[in-house]
mmCIF file of C-alpha atoms in Angstrom:
data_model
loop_
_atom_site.group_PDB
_atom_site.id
_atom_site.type_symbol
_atom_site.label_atom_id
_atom_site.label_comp_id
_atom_site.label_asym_id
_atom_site.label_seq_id
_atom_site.Cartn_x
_atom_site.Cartn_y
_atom_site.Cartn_z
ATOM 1 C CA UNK L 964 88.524 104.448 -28.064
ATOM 2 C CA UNK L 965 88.146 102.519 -31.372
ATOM 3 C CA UNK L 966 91.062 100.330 -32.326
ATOM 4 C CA UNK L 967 92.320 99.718 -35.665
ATOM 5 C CA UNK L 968 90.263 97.122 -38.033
ATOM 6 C CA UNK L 969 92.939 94.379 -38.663
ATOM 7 C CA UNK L 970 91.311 93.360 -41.694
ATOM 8 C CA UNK L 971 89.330 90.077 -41.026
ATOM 9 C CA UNK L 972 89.272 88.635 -38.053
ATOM 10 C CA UNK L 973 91.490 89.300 -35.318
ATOM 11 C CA UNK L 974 94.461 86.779 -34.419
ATOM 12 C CA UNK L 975 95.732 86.376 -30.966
ATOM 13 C CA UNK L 976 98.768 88.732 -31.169
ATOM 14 C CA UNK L 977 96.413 91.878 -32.253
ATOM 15 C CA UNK L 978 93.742 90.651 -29.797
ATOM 16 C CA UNK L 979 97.071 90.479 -27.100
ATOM 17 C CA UNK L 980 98.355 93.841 -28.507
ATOM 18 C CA UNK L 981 94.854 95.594 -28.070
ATOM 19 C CA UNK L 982 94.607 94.188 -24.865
ATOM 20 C CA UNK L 983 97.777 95.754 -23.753
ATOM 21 C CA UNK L 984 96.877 99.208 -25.260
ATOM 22 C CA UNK L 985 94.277 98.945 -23.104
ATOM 23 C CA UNK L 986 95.581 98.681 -20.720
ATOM 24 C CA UNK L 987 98.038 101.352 -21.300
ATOM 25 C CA UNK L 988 95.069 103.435 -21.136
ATOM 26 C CA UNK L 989 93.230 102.236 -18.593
ATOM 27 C CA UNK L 990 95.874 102.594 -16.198
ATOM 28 C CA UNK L 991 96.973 106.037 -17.694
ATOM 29 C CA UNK L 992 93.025 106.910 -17.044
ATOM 30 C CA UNK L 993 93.212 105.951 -13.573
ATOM 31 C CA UNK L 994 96.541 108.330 -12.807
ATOM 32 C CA UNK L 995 94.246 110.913 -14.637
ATOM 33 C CA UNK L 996 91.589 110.569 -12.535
ATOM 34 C CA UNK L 997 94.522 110.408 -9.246
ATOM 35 C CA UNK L 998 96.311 113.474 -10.614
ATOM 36 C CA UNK L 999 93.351 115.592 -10.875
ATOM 37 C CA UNK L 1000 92.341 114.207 -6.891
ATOM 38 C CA UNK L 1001 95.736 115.130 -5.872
ATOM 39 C CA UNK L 1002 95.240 118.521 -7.034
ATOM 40 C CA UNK L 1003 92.309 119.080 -5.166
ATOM 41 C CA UNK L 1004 93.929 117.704 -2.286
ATOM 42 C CA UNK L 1005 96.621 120.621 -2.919
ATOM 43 C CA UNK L 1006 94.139 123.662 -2.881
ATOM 44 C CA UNK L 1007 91.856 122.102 -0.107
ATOM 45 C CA UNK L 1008 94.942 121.971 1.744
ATOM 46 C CA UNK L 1009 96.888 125.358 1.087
ATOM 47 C CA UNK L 1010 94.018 127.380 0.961
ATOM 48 C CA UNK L 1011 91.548 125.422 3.846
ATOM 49 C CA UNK L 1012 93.250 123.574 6.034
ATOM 50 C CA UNK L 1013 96.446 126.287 5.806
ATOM 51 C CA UNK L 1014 98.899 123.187 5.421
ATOM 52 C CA UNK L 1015 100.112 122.569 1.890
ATOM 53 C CA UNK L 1016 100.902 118.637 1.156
ATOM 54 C CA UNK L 1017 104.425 119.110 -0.251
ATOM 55 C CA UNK L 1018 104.427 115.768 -1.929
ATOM 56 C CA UNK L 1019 101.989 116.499 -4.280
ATOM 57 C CA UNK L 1020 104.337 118.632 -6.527
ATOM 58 C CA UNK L 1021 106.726 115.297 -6.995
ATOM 59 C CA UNK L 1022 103.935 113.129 -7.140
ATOM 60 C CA UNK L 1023 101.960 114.960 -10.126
ATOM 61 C CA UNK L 1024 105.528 115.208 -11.691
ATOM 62 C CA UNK L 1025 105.862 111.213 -11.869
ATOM 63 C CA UNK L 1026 101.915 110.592 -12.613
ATOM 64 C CA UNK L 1027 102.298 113.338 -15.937
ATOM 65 C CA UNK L 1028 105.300 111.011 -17.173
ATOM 66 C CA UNK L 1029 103.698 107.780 -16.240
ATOM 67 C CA UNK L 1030 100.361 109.221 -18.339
ATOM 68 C CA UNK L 1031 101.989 110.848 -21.100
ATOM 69 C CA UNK L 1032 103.996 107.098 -22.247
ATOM 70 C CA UNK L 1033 101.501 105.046 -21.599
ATOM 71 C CA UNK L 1034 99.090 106.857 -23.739
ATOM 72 C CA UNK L 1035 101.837 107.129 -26.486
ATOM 73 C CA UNK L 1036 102.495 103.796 -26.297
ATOM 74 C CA UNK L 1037 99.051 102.899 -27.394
ATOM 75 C CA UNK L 1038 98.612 105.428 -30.066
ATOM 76 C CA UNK L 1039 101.350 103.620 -31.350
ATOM 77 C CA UNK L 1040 98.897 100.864 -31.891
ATOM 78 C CA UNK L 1041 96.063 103.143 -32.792
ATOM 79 C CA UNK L 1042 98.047 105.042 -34.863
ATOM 80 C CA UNK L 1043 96.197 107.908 -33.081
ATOM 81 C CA UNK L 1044 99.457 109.114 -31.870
ATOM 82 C CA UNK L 1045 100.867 112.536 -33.126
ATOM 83 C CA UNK L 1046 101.697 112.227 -36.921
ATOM 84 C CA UNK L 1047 101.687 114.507 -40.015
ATOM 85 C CA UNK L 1048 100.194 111.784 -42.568
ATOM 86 C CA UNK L 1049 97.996 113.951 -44.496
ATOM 87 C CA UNK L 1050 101.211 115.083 -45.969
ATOM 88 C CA UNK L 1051 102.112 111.842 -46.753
ATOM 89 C CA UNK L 1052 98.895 110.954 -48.073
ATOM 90 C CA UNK L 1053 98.450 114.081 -50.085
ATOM 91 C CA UNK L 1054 101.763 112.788 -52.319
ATOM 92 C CA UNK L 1055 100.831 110.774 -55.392
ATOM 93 C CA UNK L 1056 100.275 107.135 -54.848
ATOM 94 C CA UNK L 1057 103.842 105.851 -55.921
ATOM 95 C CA UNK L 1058 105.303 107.540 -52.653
ATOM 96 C CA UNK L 1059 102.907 106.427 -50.683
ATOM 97 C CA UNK L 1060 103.663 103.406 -50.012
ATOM 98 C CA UNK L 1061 107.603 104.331 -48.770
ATOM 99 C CA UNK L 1062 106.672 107.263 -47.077
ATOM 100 C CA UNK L 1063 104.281 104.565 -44.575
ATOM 101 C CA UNK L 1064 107.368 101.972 -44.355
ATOM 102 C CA UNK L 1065 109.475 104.868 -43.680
ATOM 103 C CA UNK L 1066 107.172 106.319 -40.921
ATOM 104 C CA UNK L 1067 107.119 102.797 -39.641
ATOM 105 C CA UNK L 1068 110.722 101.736 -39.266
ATOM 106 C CA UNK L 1069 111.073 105.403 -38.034
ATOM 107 C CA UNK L 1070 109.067 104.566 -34.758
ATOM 108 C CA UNK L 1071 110.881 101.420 -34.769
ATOM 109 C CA UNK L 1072 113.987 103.081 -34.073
ATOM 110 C CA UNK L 1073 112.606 105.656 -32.092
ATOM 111 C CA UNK L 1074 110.615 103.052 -29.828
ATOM 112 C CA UNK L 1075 114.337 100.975 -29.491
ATOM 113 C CA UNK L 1076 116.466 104.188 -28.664
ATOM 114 C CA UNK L 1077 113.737 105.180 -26.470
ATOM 115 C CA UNK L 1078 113.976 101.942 -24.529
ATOM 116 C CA UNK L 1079 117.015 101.668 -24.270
ATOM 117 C CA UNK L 1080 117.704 105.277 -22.901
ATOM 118 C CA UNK L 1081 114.931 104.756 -20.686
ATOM 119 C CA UNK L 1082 116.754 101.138 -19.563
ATOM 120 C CA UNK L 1083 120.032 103.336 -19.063
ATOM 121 C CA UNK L 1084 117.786 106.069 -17.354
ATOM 122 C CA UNK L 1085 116.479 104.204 -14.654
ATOM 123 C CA UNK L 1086 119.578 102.041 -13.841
ATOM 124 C CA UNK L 1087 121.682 105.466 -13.119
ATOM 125 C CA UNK L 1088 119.266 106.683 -11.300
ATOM 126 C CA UNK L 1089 117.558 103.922 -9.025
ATOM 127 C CA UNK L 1090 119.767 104.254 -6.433
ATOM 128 C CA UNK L 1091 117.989 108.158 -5.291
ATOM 129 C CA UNK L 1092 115.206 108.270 -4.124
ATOM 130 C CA UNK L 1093 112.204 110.893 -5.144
ATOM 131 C CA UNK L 1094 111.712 113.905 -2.193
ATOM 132 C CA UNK L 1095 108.872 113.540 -0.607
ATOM 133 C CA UNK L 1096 107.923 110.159 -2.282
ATOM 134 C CA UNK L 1097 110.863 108.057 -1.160
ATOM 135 C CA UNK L 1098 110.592 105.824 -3.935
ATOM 136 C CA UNK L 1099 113.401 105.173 -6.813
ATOM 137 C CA UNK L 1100 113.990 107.696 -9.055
ATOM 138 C CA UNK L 1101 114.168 104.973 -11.749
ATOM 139 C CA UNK L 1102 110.132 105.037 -11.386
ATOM 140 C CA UNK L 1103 110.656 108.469 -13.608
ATOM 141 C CA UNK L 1104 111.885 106.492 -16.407
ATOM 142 C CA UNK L 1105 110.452 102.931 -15.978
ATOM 143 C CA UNK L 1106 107.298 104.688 -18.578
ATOM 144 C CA UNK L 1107 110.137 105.230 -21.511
ATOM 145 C CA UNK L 1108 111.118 101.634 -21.659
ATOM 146 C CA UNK L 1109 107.392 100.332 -21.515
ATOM 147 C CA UNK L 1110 106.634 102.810 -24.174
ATOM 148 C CA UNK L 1111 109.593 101.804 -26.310
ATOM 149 C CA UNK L 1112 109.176 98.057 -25.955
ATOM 150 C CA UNK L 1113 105.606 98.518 -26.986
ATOM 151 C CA UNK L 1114 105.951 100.882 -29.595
ATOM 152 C CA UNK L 1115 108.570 98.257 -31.432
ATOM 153 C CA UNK L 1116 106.270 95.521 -31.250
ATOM 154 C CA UNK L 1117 103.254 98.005 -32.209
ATOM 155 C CA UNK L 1118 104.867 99.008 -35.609
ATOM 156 C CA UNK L 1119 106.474 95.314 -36.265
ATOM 157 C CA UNK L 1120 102.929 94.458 -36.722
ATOM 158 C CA UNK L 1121 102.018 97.548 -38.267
ATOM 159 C CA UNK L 1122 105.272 96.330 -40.618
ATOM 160 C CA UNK L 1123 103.845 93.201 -41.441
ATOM 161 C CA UNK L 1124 100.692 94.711 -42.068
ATOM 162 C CA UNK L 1125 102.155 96.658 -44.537
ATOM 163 C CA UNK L 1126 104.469 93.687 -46.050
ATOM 164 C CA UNK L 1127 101.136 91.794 -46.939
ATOM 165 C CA UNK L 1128 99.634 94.800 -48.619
ATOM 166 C CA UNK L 1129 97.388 96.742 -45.726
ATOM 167 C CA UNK L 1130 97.952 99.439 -43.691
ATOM 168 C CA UNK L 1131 96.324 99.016 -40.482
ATOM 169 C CA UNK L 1132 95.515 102.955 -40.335
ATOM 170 C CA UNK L 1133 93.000 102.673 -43.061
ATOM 171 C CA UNK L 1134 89.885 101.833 -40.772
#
């Protein structure tokens, strides 16, 4: 995956914030990668072995969430993540420039309620425990609050981008 051109050279919070999209998707690559074996451990086992591995229904459940954050979280960064801007960009050039602070401060508060539901998510439900997987429930939401935290700091650099006259998109 390419990351965004920061305009000159990089400084050591988009070199930190590119190493933690990374990261996002290098670990959301390796559940990939464990998802799809855990599936194959499914059919080999209901359909060879006659013995279907229950757990694999709860544990593909928790890897899909665990993926599907973790990769929004860096298209945050990106900005590969799932936005309309052609619209945006098709408006005439006054409105341009709002329309990108508004999209911006938008995933702001997005990322922060996310977070924070996510926070209040997990801490309800910690205390019960996954069938089959006998780990917290909490686990389920642990993925909102990483994506939240990350997707604020994402766009407050994406903010200041735009404060100094750039918009990190245009790479």
């Amino acid at each position: 995956m390419t990351f965004p051109d920061h305009a000159g050279p990089p400084g050591a919070i988009h070199r930190l914030f590119d190493l933690a999209a990374r990261i996002c998707l290098t670990v959301a690559g390796i559940q990939l990668v464990t998802l799809i074996a855990i599936f194959g451990w499914l059919v080999f086992g209901r359909y060879v072995l006659n013995d279907t591995p229950t757990w694999v229904e709860q544990a593909a459940l928790l890897l899909v969430v665990w993926i599907t954050f973790l990769g929004g979280a860096a298209g945050v960064w990106t900005k590969a993540h799932l936005s309309i801007d052609f619209v945006r960009e098709m408006m005439p050039a006054p409105l341009r420039v709002p329309l990108r602070w508004i999209a911006v401060i938008g995933v702001i508060v997005f990322g922060s309620y996310l977070a924070w539901q996510g926070y209040e998510l997990a801490a309800k439900t910690w205390q019960r425990r996954i069938p089959m997987l006998g780990i917290a429930e909490g686990w389920r939401a642990v993925p909102m609050i990483i994506c939240g935290v990350l997707s604020v700091l994402f766009s407050i650099v994406h903010l200041a981008a735009l404060a100094r006259g750039q918009d990190l998109a245009e790479h």
